[in-house]
mmCIF file with all atom_site columns, C-alpha atoms in Angstrom:
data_model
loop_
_atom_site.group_PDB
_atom_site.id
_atom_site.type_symbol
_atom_site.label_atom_id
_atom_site.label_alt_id
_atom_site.label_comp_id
_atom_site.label_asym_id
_atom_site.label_entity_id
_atom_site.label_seq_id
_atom_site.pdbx_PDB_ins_code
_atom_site.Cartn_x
_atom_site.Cartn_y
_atom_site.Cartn_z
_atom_site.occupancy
_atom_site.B_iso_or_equiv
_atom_site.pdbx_formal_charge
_atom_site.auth_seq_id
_atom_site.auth_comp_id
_atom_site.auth_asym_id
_atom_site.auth_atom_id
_atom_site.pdbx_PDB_model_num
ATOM 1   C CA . UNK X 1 1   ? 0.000   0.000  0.000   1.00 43.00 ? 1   UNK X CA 1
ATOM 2   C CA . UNK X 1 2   ? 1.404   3.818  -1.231  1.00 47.00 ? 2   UNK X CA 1
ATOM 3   C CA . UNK X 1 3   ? 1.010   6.099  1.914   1.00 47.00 ? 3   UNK X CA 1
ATOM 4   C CA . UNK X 1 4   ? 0.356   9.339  1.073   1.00 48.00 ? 4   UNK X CA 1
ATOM 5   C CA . UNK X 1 5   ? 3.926   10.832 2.646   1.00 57.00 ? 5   UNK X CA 1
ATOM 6   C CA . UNK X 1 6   ? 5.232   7.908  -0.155  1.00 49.00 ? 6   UNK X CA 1
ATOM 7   C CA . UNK X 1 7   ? 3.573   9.641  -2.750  1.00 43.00 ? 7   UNK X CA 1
ATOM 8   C CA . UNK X 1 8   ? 5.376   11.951 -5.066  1.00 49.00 ? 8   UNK X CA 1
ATOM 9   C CA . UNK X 1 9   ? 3.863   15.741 -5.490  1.00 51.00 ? 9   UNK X CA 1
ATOM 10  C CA . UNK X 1 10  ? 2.855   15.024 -8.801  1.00 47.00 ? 10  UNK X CA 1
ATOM 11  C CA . UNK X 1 11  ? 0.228   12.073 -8.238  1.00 44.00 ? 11  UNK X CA 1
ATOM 12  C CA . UNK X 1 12  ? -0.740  14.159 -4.972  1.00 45.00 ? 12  UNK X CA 1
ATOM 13  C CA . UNK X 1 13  ? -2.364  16.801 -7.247  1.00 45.00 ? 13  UNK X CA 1
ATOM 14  C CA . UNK X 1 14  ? -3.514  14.816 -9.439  1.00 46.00 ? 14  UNK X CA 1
ATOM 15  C CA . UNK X 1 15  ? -1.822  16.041 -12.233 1.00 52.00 ? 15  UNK X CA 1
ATOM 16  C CA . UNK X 1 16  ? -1.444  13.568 -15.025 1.00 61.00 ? 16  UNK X CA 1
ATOM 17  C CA . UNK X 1 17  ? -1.151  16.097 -18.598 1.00 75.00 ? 17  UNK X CA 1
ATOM 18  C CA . UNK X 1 18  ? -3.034  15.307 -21.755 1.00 90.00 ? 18  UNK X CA 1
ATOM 19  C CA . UNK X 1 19  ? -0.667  14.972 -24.748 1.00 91.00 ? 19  UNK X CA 1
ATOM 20  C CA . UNK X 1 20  ? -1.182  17.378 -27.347 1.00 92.00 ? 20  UNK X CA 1
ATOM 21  C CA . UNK X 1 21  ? -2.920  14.618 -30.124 1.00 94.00 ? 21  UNK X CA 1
ATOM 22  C CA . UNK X 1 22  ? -5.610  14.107 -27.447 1.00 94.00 ? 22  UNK X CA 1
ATOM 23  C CA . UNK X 1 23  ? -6.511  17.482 -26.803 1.00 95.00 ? 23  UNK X CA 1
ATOM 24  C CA . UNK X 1 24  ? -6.429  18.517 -30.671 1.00 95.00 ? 24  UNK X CA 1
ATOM 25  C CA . UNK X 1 25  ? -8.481  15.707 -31.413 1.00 96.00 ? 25  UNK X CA 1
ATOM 26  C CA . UNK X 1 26  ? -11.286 16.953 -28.448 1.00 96.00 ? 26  UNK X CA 1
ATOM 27  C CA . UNK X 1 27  ? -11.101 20.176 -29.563 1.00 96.00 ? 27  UNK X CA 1
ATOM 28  C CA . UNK X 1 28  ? -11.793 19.327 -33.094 1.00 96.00 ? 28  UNK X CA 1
ATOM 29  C CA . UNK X 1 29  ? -15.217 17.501 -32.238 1.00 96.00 ? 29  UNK X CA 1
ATOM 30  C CA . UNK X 1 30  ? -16.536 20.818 -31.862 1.00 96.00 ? 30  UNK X CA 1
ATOM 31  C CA . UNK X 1 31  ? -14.836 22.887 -34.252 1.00 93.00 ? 31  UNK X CA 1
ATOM 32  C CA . UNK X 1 32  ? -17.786 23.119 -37.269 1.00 93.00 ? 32  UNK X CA 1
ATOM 33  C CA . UNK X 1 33  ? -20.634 24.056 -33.656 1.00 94.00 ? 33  UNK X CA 1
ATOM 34  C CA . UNK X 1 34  ? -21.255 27.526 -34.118 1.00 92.00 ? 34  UNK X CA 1
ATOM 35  C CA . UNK X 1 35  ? -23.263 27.374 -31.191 1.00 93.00 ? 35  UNK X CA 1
ATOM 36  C CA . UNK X 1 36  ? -20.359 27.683 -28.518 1.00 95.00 ? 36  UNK X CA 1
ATOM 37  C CA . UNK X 1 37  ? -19.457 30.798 -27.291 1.00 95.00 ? 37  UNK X CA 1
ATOM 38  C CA . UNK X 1 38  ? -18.777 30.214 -23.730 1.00 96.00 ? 38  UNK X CA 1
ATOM 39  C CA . UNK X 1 39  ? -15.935 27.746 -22.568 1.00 97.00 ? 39  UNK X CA 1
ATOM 40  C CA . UNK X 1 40  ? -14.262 26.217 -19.622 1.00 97.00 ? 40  UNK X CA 1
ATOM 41  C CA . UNK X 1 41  ? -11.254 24.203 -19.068 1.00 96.00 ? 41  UNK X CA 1
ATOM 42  C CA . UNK X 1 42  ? -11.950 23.681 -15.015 1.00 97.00 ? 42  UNK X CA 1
ATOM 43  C CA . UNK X 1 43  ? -8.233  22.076 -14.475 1.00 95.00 ? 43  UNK X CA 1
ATOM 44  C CA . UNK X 1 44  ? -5.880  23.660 -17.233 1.00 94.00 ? 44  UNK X CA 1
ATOM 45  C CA . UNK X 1 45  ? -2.612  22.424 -16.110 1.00 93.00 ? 45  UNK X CA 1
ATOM 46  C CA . UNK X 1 46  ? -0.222  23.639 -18.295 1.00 90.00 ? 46  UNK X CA 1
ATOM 47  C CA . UNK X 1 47  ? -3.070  25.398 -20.606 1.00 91.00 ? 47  UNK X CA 1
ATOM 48  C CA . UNK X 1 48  ? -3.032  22.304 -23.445 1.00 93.00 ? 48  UNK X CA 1
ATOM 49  C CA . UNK X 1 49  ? -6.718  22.723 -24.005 1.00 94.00 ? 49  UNK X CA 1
ATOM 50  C CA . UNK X 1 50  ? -6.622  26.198 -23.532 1.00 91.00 ? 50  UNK X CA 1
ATOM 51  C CA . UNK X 1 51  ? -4.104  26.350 -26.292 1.00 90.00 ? 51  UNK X CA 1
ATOM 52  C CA . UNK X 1 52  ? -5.664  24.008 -29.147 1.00 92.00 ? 52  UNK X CA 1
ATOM 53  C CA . UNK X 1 53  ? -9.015  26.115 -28.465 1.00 92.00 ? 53  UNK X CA 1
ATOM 54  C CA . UNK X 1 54  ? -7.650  29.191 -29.215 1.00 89.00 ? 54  UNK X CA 1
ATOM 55  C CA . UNK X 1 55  ? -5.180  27.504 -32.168 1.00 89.00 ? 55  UNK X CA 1
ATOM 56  C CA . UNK X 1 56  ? -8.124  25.542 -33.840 1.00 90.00 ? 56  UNK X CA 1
ATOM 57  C CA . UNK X 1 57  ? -10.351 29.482 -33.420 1.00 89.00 ? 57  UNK X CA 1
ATOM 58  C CA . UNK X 1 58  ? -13.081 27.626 -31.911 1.00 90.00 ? 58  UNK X CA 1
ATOM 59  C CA . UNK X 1 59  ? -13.671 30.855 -29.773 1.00 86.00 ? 59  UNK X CA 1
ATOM 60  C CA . UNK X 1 60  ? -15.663 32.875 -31.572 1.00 83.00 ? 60  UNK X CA 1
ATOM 61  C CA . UNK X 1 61  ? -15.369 36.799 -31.549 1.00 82.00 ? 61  UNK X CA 1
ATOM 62  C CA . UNK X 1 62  ? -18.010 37.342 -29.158 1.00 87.00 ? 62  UNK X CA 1
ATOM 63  C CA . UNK X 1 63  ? -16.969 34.091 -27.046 1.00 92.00 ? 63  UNK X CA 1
ATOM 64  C CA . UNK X 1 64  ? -14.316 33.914 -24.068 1.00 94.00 ? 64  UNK X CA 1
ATOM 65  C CA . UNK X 1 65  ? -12.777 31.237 -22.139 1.00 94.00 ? 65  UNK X CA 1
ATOM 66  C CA . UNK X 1 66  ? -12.375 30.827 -18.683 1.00 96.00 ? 66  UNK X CA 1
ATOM 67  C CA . UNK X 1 67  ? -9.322  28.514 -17.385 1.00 95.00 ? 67  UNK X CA 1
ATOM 68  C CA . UNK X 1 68  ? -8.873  27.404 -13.707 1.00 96.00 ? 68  UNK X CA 1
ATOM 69  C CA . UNK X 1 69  ? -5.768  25.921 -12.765 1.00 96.00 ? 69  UNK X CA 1
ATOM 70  C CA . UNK X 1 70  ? -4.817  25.233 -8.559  1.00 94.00 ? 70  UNK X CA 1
ATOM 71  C CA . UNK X 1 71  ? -1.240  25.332 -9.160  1.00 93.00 ? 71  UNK X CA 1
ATOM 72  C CA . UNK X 1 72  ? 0.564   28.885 -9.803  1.00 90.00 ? 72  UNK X CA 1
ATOM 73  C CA . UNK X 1 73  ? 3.351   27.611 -11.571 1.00 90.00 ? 73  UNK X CA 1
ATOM 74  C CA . UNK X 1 74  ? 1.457   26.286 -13.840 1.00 92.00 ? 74  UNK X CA 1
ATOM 75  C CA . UNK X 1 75  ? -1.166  29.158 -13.957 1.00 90.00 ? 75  UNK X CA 1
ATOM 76  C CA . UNK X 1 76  ? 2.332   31.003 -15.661 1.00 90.00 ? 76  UNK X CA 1
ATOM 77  C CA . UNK X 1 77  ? 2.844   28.194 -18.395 1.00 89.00 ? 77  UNK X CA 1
ATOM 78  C CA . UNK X 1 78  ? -1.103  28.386 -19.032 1.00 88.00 ? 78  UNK X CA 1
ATOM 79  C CA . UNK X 1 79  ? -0.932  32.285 -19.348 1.00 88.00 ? 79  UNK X CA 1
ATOM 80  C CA . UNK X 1 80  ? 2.529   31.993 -21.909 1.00 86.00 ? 80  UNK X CA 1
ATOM 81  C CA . UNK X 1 81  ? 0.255   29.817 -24.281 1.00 83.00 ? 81  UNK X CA 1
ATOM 82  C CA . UNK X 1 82  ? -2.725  31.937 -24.116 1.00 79.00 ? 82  UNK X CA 1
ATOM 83  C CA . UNK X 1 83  ? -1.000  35.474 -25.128 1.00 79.00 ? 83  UNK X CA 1
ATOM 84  C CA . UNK X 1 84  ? -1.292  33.719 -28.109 1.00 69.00 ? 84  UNK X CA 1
ATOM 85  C CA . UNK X 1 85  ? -4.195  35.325 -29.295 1.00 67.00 ? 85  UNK X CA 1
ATOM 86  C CA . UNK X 1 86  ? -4.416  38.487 -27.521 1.00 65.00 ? 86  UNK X CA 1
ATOM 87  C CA . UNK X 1 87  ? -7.794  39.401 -28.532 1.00 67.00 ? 87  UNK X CA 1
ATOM 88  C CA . UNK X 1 88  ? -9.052  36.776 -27.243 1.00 74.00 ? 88  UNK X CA 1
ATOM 89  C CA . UNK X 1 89  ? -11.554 37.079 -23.876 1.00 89.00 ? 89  UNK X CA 1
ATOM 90  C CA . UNK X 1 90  ? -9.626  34.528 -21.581 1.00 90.00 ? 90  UNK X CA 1
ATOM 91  C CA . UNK X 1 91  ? -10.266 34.131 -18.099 1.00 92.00 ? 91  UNK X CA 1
ATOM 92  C CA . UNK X 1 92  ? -7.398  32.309 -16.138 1.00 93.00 ? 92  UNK X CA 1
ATOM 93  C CA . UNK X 1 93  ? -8.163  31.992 -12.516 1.00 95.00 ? 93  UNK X CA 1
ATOM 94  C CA . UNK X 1 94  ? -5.266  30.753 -10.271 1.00 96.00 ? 94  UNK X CA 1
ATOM 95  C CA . UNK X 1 95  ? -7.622  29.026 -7.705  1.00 96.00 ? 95  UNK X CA 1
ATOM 96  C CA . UNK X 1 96  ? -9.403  25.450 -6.717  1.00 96.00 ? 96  UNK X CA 1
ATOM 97  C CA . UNK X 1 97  ? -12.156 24.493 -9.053  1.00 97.00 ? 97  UNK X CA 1
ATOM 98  C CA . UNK X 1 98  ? -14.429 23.304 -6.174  1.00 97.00 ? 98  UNK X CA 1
ATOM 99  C CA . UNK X 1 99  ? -13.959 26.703 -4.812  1.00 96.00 ? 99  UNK X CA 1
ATOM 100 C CA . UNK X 1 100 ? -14.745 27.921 -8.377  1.00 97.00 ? 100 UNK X CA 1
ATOM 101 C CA . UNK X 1 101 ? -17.570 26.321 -8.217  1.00 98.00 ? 101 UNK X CA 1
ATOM 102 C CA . UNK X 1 102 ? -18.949 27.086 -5.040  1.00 96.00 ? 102 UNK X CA 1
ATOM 103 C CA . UNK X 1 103 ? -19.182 30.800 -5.763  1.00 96.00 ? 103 UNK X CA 1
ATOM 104 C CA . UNK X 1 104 ? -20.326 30.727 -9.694  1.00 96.00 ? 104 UNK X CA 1
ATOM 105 C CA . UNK X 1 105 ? -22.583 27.993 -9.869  1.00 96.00 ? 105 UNK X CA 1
ATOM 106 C CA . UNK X 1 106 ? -25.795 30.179 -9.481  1.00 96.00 ? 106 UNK X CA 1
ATOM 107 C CA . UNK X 1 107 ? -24.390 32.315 -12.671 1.00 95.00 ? 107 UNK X CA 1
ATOM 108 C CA . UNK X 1 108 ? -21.867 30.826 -14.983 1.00 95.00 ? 108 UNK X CA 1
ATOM 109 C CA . UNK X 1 109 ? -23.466 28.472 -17.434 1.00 98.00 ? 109 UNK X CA 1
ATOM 110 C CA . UNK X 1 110 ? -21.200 27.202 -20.667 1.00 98.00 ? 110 UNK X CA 1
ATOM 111 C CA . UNK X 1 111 ? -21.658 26.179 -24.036 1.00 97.00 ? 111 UNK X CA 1
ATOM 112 C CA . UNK X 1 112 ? -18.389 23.451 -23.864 1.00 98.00 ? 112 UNK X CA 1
ATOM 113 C CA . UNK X 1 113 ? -16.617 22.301 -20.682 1.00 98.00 ? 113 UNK X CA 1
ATOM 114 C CA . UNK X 1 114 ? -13.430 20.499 -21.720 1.00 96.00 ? 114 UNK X CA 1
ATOM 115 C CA . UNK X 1 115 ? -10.280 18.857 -19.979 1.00 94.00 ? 115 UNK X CA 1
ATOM 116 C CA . UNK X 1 116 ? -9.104  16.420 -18.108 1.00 95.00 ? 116 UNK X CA 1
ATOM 117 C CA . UNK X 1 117 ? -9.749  16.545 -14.263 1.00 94.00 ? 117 UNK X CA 1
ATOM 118 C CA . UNK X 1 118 ? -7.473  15.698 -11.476 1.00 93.00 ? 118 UNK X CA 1
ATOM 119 C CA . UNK X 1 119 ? -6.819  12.107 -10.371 1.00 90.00 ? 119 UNK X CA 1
ATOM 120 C CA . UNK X 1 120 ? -6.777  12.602 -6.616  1.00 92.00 ? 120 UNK X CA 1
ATOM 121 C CA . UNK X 1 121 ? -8.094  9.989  -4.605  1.00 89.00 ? 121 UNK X CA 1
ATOM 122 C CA . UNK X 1 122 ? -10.185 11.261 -1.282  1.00 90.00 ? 122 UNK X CA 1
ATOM 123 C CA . UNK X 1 123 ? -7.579  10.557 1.094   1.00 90.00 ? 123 UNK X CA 1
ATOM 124 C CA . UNK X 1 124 ? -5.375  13.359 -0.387  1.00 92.00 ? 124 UNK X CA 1
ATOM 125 C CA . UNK X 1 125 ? -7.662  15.643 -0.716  1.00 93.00 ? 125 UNK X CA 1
ATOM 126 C CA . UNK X 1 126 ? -7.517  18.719 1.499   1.00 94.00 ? 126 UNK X CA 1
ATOM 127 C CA . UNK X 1 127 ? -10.162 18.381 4.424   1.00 95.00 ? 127 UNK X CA 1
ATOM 128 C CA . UNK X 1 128 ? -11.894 21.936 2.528   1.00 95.00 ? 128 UNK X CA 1
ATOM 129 C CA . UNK X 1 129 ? -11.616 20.165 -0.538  1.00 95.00 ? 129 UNK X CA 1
ATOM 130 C CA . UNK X 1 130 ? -13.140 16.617 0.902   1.00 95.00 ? 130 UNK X CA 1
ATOM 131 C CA . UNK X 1 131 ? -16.065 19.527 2.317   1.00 95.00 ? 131 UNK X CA 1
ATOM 132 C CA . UNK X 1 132 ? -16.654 20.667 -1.167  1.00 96.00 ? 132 UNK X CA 1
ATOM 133 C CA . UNK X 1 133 ? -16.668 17.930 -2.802  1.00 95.00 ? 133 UNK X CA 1
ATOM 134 C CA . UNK X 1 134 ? -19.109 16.474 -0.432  1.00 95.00 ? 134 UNK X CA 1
ATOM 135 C CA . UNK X 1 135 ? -21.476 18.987 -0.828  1.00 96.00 ? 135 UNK X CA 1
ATOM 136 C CA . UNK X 1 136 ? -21.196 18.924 -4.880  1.00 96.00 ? 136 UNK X CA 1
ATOM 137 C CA . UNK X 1 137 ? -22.338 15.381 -4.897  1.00 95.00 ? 137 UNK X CA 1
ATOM 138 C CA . UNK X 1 138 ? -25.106 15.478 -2.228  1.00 95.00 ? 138 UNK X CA 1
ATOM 139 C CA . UNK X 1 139 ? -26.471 18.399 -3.670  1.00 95.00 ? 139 UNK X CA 1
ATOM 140 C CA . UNK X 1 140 ? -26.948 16.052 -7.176  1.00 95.00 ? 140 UNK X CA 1
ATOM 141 C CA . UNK X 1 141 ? -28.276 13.131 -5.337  1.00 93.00 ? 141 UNK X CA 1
ATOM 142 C CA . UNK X 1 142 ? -25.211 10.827 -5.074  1.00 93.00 ? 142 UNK X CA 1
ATOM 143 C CA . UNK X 1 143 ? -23.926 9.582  -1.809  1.00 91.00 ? 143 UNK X CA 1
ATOM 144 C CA . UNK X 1 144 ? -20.699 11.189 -0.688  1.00 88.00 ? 144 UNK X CA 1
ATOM 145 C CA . UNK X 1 145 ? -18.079 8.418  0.798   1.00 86.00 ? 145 UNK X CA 1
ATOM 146 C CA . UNK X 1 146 ? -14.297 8.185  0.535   1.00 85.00 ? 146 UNK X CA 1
ATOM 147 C CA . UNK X 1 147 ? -13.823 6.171  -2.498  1.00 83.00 ? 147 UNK X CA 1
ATOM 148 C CA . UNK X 1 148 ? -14.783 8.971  -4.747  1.00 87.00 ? 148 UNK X CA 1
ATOM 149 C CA . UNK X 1 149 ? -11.930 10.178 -6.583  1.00 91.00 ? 149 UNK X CA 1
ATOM 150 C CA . UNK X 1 150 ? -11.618 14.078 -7.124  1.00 93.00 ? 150 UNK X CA 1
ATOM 151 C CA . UNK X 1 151 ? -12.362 13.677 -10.678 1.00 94.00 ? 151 UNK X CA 1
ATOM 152 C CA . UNK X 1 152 ? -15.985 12.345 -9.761  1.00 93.00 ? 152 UNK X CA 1
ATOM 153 C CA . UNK X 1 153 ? -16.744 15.695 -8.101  1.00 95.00 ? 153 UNK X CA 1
ATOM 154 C CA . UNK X 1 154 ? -15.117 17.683 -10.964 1.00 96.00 ? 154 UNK X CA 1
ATOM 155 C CA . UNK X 1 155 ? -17.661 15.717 -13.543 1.00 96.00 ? 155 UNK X CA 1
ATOM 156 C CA . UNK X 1 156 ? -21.091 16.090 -11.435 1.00 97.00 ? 156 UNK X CA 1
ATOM 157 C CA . UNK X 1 157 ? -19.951 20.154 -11.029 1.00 97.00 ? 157 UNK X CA 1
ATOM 158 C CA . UNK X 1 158 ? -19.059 20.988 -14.545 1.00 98.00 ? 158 UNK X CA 1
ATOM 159 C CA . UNK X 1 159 ? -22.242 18.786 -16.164 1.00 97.00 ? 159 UNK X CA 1
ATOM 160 C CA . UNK X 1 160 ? -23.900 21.576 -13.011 1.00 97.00 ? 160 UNK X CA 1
ATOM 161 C CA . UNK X 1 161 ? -22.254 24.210 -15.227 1.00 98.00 ? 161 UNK X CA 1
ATOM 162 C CA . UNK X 1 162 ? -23.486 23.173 -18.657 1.00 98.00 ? 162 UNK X CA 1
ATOM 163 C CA . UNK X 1 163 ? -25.763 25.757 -20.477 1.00 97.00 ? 163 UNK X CA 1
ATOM 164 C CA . UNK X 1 164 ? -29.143 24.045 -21.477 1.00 95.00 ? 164 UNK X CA 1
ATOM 165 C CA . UNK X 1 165 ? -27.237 23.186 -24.781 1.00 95.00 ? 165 UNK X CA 1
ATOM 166 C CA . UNK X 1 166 ? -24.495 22.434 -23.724 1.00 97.00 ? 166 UNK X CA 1
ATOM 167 C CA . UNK X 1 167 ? -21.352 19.634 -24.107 1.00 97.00 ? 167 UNK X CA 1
ATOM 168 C CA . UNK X 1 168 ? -18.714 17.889 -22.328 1.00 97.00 ? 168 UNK X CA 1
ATOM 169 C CA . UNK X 1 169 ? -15.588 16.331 -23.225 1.00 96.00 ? 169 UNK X CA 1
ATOM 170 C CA . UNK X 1 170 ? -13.315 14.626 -20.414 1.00 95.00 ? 170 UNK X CA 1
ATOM 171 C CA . UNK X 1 171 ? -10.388 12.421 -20.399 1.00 95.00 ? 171 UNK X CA 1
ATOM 172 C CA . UNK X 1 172 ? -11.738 10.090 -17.708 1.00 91.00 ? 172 UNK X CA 1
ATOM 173 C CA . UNK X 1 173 ? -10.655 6.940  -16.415 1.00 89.00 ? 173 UNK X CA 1
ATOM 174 C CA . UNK X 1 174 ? -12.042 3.596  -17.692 1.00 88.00 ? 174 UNK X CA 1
ATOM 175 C CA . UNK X 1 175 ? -12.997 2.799  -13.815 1.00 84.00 ? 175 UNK X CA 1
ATOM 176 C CA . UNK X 1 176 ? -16.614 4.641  -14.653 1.00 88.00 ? 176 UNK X CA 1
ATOM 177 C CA . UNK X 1 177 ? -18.225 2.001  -16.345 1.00 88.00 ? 177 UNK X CA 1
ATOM 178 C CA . UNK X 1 178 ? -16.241 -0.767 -13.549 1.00 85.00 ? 178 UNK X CA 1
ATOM 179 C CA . UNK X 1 179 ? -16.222 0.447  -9.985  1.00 80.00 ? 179 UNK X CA 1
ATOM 180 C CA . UNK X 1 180 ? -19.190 -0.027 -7.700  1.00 79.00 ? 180 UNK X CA 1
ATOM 181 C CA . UNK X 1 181 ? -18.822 4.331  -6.265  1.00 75.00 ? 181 UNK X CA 1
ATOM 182 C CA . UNK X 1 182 ? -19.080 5.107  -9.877  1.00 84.00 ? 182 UNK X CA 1
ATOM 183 C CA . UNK X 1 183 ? -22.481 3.602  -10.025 1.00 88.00 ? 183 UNK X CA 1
ATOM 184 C CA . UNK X 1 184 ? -24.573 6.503  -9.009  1.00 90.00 ? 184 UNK X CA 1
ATOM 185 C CA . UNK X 1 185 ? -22.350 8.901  -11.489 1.00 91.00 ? 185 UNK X CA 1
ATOM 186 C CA . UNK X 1 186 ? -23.771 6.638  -14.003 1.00 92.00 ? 186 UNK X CA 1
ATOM 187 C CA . UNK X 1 187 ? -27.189 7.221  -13.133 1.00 92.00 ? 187 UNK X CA 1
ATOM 188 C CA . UNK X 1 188 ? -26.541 11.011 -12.886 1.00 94.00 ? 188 UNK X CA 1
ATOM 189 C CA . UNK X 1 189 ? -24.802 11.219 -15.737 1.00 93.00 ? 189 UNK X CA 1
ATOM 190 C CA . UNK X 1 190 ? -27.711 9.109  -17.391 1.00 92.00 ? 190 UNK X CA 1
ATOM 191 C CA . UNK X 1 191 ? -29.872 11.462 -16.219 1.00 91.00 ? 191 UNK X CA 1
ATOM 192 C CA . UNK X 1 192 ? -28.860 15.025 -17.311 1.00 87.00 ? 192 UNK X CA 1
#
């Protein structure tokens, strides 16, 4: 058994990066829907989603992008790949998504929530964090228990997010359709 002092800081933040391919190949799904003009990338790392969005112009003129990223160094790298397109309405917020969350989800709603969400298991997550993430899953009728992995929360709070019309795309673990606390994010996710 990995303790979490055996862990390295890496796999404690749950930051595993999306190579390039993957994200230009999400981003492209949506390239020919002229009905997004709002998106998020709720854990931008290093800003690889961020990037092919802007790259691939699938923010439109009157469309922004709003970025959240926990960890300030990368926050920096993010920023570097967005002055890209200076014109461009981007949002970066150096903060926690659950925290995020908490304080927009009365009045942010988006057209396309992409990324690829922390991998932190419950036991490593910040006792505020554990709170939040609590709280995001009773709200949506699921059962809150220390199995759930951080990525769980992030799901249930960005589909939250969604406008009426809108779409997701997440690099997610093949566990979702396997493990027995993934069985009521099934149903949720069934559901909306």
């Amino acid at each position: 058994m990995i303790l979490k002092e055996d862990s390295t800081k890496q796999k404690l933040r749950g930051a595993y990066y999306t190579p390039q391919a993957v994200a230009e190949k999400m981003v492209s799904f949506f390239q020919e829907d002229a009905s997004i003009r709002t998106i998020l990338e709720p854990s931008c790392g290093n800003g690889v989603f961020a990037e092919m969005v802007l790259k691939k112009q699938l923010l439109k003129k009157d469309g922004s992008l709003t970025a959240i990223e926990i960890e300030a160094s990368e926050v920096q790298k993010a920023a570097k790949k967005m002055e890209s397109v200076p014109s461009a309405d981007v949002r970066l917020f150096a903060m926690d998504f659950f925290e995020y969350y908490e304080n927009k989800k009365d009045e942010e709603r988006f057209d396309l929530i992409l990324g690829n969400p922390p991998y932190i298991r419950y036991q490593y997550l910040k006792e505020q964090q554990r709170a939040q993430m609590s709280q995001i899953l009773t709200e949506h009728g699921m059962k809150a228990n220390r199995l759930i992995n951080a990525w769980v929360g992030f799901l249930v709070a960005c589909v939250h997010l969604l406008s009426d019309t809108g779409k997701i795309a997440f690099v997610i673990p093949a566990e979702i359709l396997q493990v027995a606390y993934a069985q009521e994010l099934r149903l949720f996710l069934a559901k909306s």
